[in-house]
């Protein structure tokens, strides 16, 4: 089994607003938002990722570099899914984007032997069978499908480090639609009785001004809903495992495993990865157009060589 990996840069697309699938459909639209792309297929996939591994020597067939700004590519040019990860797309690791709050980001030291971390994002009961199950979303996807694929990665590839992230909210979290009435004085434009779940509001306080999607209550700390899926392999080796809990501040949401949505508070993830000299991050989990996407974009912004395992994400 091989897995489709791709590094990515969304340019003008906002991953919090527009689903990643917008990069692929509709089929008649050219993708001018991509700044650079490598496309091709992997001839072989290494069985080990680790310091000095073969991952950089995997041979790309028919690989070309395209500037989508000058030469727009259409979705038909991209490798679409065939079976379980039979093709690979790899985007260039592009220069750090401005405006995301990481002005003091220290580059990963790529002069060292590559050090690889797998980031397993939010594979929690909530997004599989709970209050925010992907099967109830417009995409009607089954979040449980990523579990055996991530397990296969964990069983067949030796990553230097493995990160498990958790949405981990207090009961009074700003993202919960049920808490809207307790925050009416902070709603920009005033409270409106027509505001409902999945709407977006702008809060002006109590700590920050932030735009917020209103979700059902989910991933409440220390509940079964917030636990990792029972079938997910969770490595217990404390020497190479990092657990990241995000969204713990009741007054700001956090999709990325690196920081909150307005980049005023950072988790310890970047510090822990830099302390371990990690150079490459490989991201998988739930959900691709929110927490996986936001984590991958921040990883690029923090100068990691970044890949997303698409068949291990929904």
Short mmCIF file of C-alpha atoms in Angstrom, two decimals:
data_model
loop_
_atom_site.label_atom_id
_atom_site.label_comp_id
_atom_site.label_asym_id
_atom_site.label_seq_id
_atom_site.Cartn_x
_atom_site.Cartn_y
_atom_site.Cartn_z
CA UNK A 1 0.00 0.00 0.00
CA UNK A 2 1.26 3.47 -0.82
CA UNK A 3 -0.16 6.73 0.41
CA UNK A 4 -0.74 9.93 -1.50
CA UNK A 5 1.30 12.70 0.06
CA UNK A 6 1.18 16.31 -0.97
CA UNK A 7 2.60 19.49 0.38
CA UNK A 8 0.31 22.40 -0.27
CA UNK A 9 -0.16 26.14 -0.41
CA UNK A 10 -3.64 27.52 -0.74
CA UNK A 11 -2.83 31.09 -1.71
CA UNK A 12 -6.06 33.05 -1.94
CA UNK A 13 -8.25 30.21 -0.71
CA UNK A 14 -9.09 30.38 2.97
CA UNK A 15 -9.06 26.79 4.33
CA UNK A 16 -11.37 27.82 7.15
CA UNK A 17 -14.02 29.03 4.73
CA UNK A 18 -13.61 26.94 1.59
CA UNK A 19 -13.23 23.18 1.57
CA UNK A 20 -10.02 21.73 0.20
CA UNK A 21 -12.13 20.03 -2.47
CA UNK A 22 -12.45 23.44 -4.10
CA UNK A 23 -8.93 22.86 -5.40
CA UNK A 24 -10.25 19.94 -7.43
CA UNK A 25 -13.80 20.88 -8.44
CA UNK A 26 -15.53 22.14 -10.50
CA UNK A 27 -13.69 20.46 -13.32
CA UNK A 28 -13.83 23.42 -15.70
CA UNK A 29 -12.09 25.89 -13.38
CA UNK A 30 -8.37 26.58 -13.55
CA UNK A 31 -6.57 26.83 -10.24
CA UNK A 32 -4.91 30.22 -10.28
CA UNK A 33 -4.52 30.20 -6.51
CA UNK A 34 -1.78 27.57 -6.48
CA UNK A 35 1.64 29.19 -6.47
CA UNK A 36 3.61 26.12 -7.38
CA UNK A 37 3.12 22.41 -7.84
CA UNK A 38 5.02 19.23 -8.54
CA UNK A 39 2.95 16.49 -10.03
CA UNK A 40 3.77 12.90 -10.77
CA UNK A 41 3.61 9.43 -9.28
CA UNK A 42 5.89 7.66 -6.85
CA UNK A 43 7.84 4.77 -8.28
CA UNK A 44 8.58 3.49 -4.80
CA UNK A 45 7.72 4.52 -1.27
CA UNK A 46 10.34 3.97 1.44
CA UNK A 47 9.41 1.67 4.30
CA UNK A 48 11.17 3.82 6.87
CA UNK A 49 11.06 7.49 7.65
CA UNK A 50 13.69 8.62 10.09
CA UNK A 51 16.97 10.45 10.41
CA UNK A 52 18.85 9.94 7.16
CA UNK A 53 15.92 8.10 5.64
CA UNK A 54 15.21 7.40 1.98
CA UNK A 55 12.19 9.64 1.80
CA UNK A 56 13.99 12.24 -0.27
CA UNK A 57 15.20 9.65 -2.76
CA UNK A 58 11.79 8.29 -3.71
CA UNK A 59 11.64 8.80 -7.46
CA UNK A 60 9.01 11.07 -8.95
CA UNK A 61 7.90 10.14 -12.45
CA UNK A 62 7.02 12.84 -14.98
CA UNK A 63 7.54 15.57 -12.44
CA UNK A 64 7.10 19.17 -13.58
CA UNK A 65 7.07 22.45 -11.74
CA UNK A 66 4.24 24.78 -12.69
CA UNK A 67 3.60 28.36 -11.69
CA UNK A 68 -0.17 28.38 -11.58
CA UNK A 69 -0.21 32.16 -11.59
CA UNK A 70 1.37 32.24 -15.04
CA UNK A 71 0.21 28.88 -16.32
CA UNK A 72 -3.09 27.92 -14.68
CA UNK A 73 -3.65 24.21 -14.33
CA UNK A 74 -7.04 22.59 -14.46
CA UNK A 75 -8.22 19.85 -12.13
CA UNK A 76 -7.82 17.29 -14.89
CA UNK A 77 -4.06 17.93 -14.70
CA UNK A 78 -3.98 16.77 -11.11
CA UNK A 79 -3.74 13.19 -9.92
CA UNK A 80 -7.18 12.23 -8.69
CA UNK A 81 -7.64 9.50 -6.10
CA UNK A 82 -7.48 5.98 -7.49
CA UNK A 83 -8.17 3.28 -4.95
CA UNK A 84 -6.32 3.79 -1.70
CA UNK A 85 -3.52 6.24 -2.29
CA UNK A 86 -2.10 4.94 -5.55
CA UNK A 87 -0.87 8.35 -6.70
CA UNK A 88 1.10 11.13 -5.13
CA UNK A 89 1.08 14.89 -5.46
CA UNK A 90 3.89 16.91 -3.95
CA UNK A 91 3.86 20.69 -3.78
CA UNK A 92 7.01 22.74 -3.43
CA UNK A 93 7.86 23.97 0.05
CA UNK A 94 7.19 27.64 -0.63
CA UNK A 95 8.50 30.75 1.12
CA UNK A 96 6.85 31.76 4.36
CA UNK A 97 3.63 33.69 3.86
CA UNK A 98 3.21 37.01 5.61
CA UNK A 99 0.46 38.12 7.94
CA UNK A 100 -0.10 34.95 9.93
CA UNK A 101 1.56 36.09 13.12
CA UNK A 102 4.72 33.99 13.04
CA UNK A 103 7.08 36.92 12.47
CA UNK A 104 9.74 35.41 14.72
CA UNK A 105 9.51 31.91 13.29
CA UNK A 106 12.80 30.07 13.43
CA UNK A 107 13.41 27.87 10.38
CA UNK A 108 13.73 24.16 10.88
CA UNK A 109 17.41 23.29 10.46
CA UNK A 110 17.37 21.48 7.14
CA UNK A 111 21.18 21.28 7.15
CA UNK A 112 20.81 18.43 9.60
CA UNK A 113 19.70 14.95 8.64
CA UNK A 114 15.94 15.04 8.05
CA UNK A 115 13.88 14.42 11.17
CA UNK A 116 10.27 13.43 10.54
CA UNK A 117 7.19 13.95 12.70
CA UNK A 118 3.76 12.52 11.95
CA UNK A 119 1.01 14.87 13.12
CA UNK A 120 -2.21 12.95 13.82
CA UNK A 121 -4.85 15.66 14.00
CA UNK A 122 -8.05 15.31 16.06
CA UNK A 123 -8.93 11.67 15.36
CA UNK A 124 -11.50 11.93 18.13
CA UNK A 125 -14.86 10.31 18.71
CA UNK A 126 -16.54 13.67 18.25
CA UNK A 127 -15.64 13.87 14.57
CA UNK A 128 -16.35 10.20 13.86
CA UNK A 129 -19.50 9.29 15.77
CA UNK A 130 -20.16 12.26 18.03
CA UNK A 131 -21.67 15.72 17.92
CA UNK A 132 -19.60 16.87 14.94
CA UNK A 133 -19.38 13.59 13.03
CA UNK A 134 -18.21 14.18 9.47
CA UNK A 135 -20.98 11.87 8.28
CA UNK A 136 -23.44 14.62 9.22
CA UNK A 137 -21.54 17.31 7.32
CA UNK A 138 -22.36 18.32 3.73
CA UNK A 139 -19.52 16.09 2.48
CA UNK A 140 -21.09 13.04 4.21
CA UNK A 141 -17.67 11.53 4.84
CA UNK A 142 -16.88 8.75 7.27
CA UNK A 143 -14.17 9.95 9.62
CA UNK A 144 -13.49 6.40 10.80
CA UNK A 145 -11.98 5.63 7.40
CA UNK A 146 -8.77 7.43 8.35
CA UNK A 147 -8.12 5.17 11.35
CA UNK A 148 -6.86 2.03 9.54
CA UNK A 149 -4.86 4.18 7.12
CA UNK A 150 -3.12 6.09 9.91
CA UNK A 151 -2.58 2.80 11.74
CA UNK A 152 -0.96 1.39 8.61
CA UNK A 153 1.41 4.36 8.51
CA UNK A 154 2.26 3.87 12.17
CA UNK A 155 2.85 0.14 11.71
CA UNK A 156 4.96 0.31 8.56
CA UNK A 157 6.90 3.57 8.83
CA UNK A 158 9.20 4.48 11.70
CA UNK A 159 8.64 8.17 12.31
CA UNK A 160 11.09 9.99 14.54
CA UNK A 161 8.23 11.59 16.46
CA UNK A 162 4.45 11.23 16.56
CA UNK A 163 2.12 14.04 17.60
CA UNK A 164 -1.51 13.50 18.61
CA UNK A 165 -3.64 16.63 18.75
CA UNK A 166 -6.99 17.03 20.49
CA UNK A 167 -9.76 19.59 20.29
CA UNK A 168 -10.13 20.14 24.04
CA UNK A 169 -12.79 22.68 24.94
CA UNK A 170 -14.20 23.91 28.26
CA UNK A 171 -17.99 23.85 28.55
CA UNK A 172 -18.21 27.64 28.15
CA UNK A 173 -16.21 27.72 24.92
CA UNK A 174 -16.77 30.58 22.47
CA UNK A 175 -17.35 28.21 19.54
CA UNK A 176 -20.46 26.58 21.04
CA UNK A 177 -23.74 27.91 19.69
CA UNK A 178 -25.33 27.13 23.07
CA UNK A 179 -23.10 29.79 24.66
CA UNK A 180 -24.21 32.53 22.26
CA UNK A 181 -26.74 34.05 24.66
CA UNK A 182 -24.06 34.38 27.33
CA UNK A 183 -21.96 36.50 24.97
CA UNK A 184 -24.61 38.72 23.36
CA UNK A 185 -22.97 41.97 24.49
CA UNK A 186 -19.87 41.06 22.50
CA UNK A 187 -21.61 40.25 19.20
CA UNK A 188 -20.64 42.80 16.58
CA UNK A 189 -23.83 44.33 15.20
CA UNK A 190 -25.84 43.03 18.12
CA UNK A 191 -27.66 39.81 18.88
CA UNK A 192 -30.13 38.52 16.31
CA UNK A 193 -32.55 35.72 17.13
CA UNK A 194 -32.07 34.30 13.63
CA UNK A 195 -28.42 33.39 14.34
CA UNK A 196 -28.12 29.62 14.38
CA UNK A 197 -25.65 26.76 14.40
CA UNK A 198 -22.96 26.93 11.65
CA UNK A 199 -23.47 30.68 11.21
CA UNK A 200 -20.47 32.96 11.59
CA UNK A 201 -20.47 35.87 14.02
CA UNK A 202 -17.85 38.41 15.03
CA UNK A 203 -17.18 38.71 18.74
CA UNK A 204 -15.56 41.91 20.02
CA UNK A 205 -14.59 40.45 23.39
CA UNK A 206 -14.18 39.70 26.18
CA UNK A 207 -10.49 39.28 25.32
CA UNK A 208 -10.20 39.50 21.54
CA UNK A 209 -12.09 40.47 18.43
CA UNK A 210 -12.52 37.29 16.45
CA UNK A 211 -14.70 35.84 13.73
CA UNK A 212 -16.27 32.61 14.94
CA UNK A 213 -18.20 29.76 13.35
CA UNK A 214 -20.87 28.58 15.78
CA UNK A 215 -20.63 24.82 16.29
CA UNK A 216 -22.61 22.37 18.37
CA UNK A 217 -20.94 21.67 21.71
CA UNK A 218 -18.10 19.27 20.96
CA UNK A 219 -14.89 17.78 22.33
CA UNK A 220 -15.62 18.92 25.88
CA UNK A 221 -12.64 18.21 28.11
CA UNK A 222 -12.54 14.80 29.80
CA UNK A 223 -15.58 13.41 27.99
CA UNK A 224 -15.83 10.34 25.77
CA UNK A 225 -16.56 12.70 22.86
CA UNK A 226 -13.05 14.17 23.22
CA UNK A 227 -11.21 10.84 23.42
CA UNK A 228 -9.15 9.51 20.54
CA UNK A 229 -10.93 6.80 18.57
CA UNK A 230 -10.62 3.46 20.32
CA UNK A 231 -9.12 1.72 17.27
CA UNK A 232 -6.43 4.34 16.65
CA UNK A 233 -2.95 3.14 17.54
CA UNK A 234 -1.57 5.43 20.23
CA UNK A 235 2.12 4.94 20.81
CA UNK A 236 3.00 4.99 24.50
CA UNK A 237 6.74 5.64 24.13
CA UNK A 238 7.13 8.93 26.01
CA UNK A 239 10.43 9.61 24.28
CA UNK A 240 8.92 10.19 20.85
CA UNK A 241 5.27 11.09 21.52
CA UNK A 242 3.83 14.57 21.91
CA UNK A 243 0.21 15.24 22.94
CA UNK A 244 -1.23 18.66 22.06
CA UNK A 245 -4.52 19.93 23.45
CA UNK A 246 -5.93 22.99 21.70
CA UNK A 247 -8.96 25.22 22.07
CA UNK A 248 -8.57 25.25 25.85
CA UNK A 249 -9.11 29.01 26.24
CA UNK A 250 -12.87 29.65 26.46
CA UNK A 251 -12.51 32.94 24.58
CA UNK A 252 -10.69 31.91 21.40
CA UNK A 253 -11.00 28.95 19.03
CA UNK A 254 -8.06 26.97 17.68
CA UNK A 255 -8.13 24.86 14.54
CA UNK A 256 -4.36 24.54 14.14
CA UNK A 257 -2.30 22.38 16.47
CA UNK A 258 0.27 25.20 16.52
CA UNK A 259 -1.80 28.22 17.56
CA UNK A 260 -5.25 29.72 17.98
CA UNK A 261 -7.16 31.17 15.06
CA UNK A 262 -5.88 34.73 15.46
CA UNK A 263 -2.36 33.74 16.51
CA UNK A 264 -2.30 35.39 19.92
CA UNK A 265 -1.64 32.17 21.80
CA UNK A 266 0.61 29.37 20.59
CA UNK A 267 0.67 25.79 21.76
CA UNK A 268 3.97 24.16 22.68
CA UNK A 269 4.06 22.18 19.43
CA UNK A 270 6.52 24.36 17.51
CA UNK A 271 8.80 24.60 20.55
CA UNK A 272 8.73 20.83 21.05
CA UNK A 273 9.41 20.08 17.38
CA UNK A 274 12.25 22.61 17.13
CA UNK A 275 13.74 21.27 20.37
CA UNK A 276 13.87 17.87 18.68
CA UNK A 277 15.30 19.32 15.43
CA UNK A 278 12.29 18.18 13.39
CA UNK A 279 12.59 19.32 9.78
CA UNK A 280 9.65 17.60 8.07
CA UNK A 281 6.06 17.26 9.25
CA UNK A 282 3.55 14.85 7.74
CA UNK A 283 -0.05 15.70 8.59
CA UNK A 284 -3.11 13.43 8.68
CA UNK A 285 -6.46 13.29 10.44
CA UNK A 286 -9.70 15.26 10.76
CA UNK A 287 -10.92 17.49 9.22
CA UNK A 288 -9.02 18.36 6.07
CA UNK A 289 -10.64 21.74 5.47
CA UNK A 290 -10.36 22.88 9.08
CA UNK A 291 -7.88 21.49 11.61
CA UNK A 292 -5.69 19.44 9.27
CA UNK A 293 -5.57 22.31 6.79
CA UNK A 294 -4.87 24.99 9.39
CA UNK A 295 -2.12 22.87 10.96
CA UNK A 296 -0.44 22.25 7.61
CA UNK A 297 -0.52 25.93 6.67
CA UNK A 298 0.98 26.93 10.02
CA UNK A 299 3.66 24.25 9.66
CA UNK A 300 4.67 25.76 6.34
CA UNK A 301 4.57 29.22 7.87
CA UNK A 302 6.92 27.96 10.58
CA UNK A 303 9.32 26.72 7.90
CA UNK A 304 8.82 22.98 8.16
CA UNK A 305 8.85 20.91 5.01
CA UNK A 306 5.17 20.03 5.08
CA UNK A 307 3.13 17.19 3.61
CA UNK A 308 -0.48 16.08 4.01
CA UNK A 309 -1.41 12.42 3.62
CA UNK A 310 -4.60 12.91 1.68
CA UNK A 311 -6.00 9.40 1.91
CA UNK A 312 -5.43 9.55 5.70
CA UNK A 313 -7.46 12.76 5.98
CA UNK A 314 -11.13 13.56 5.54
#
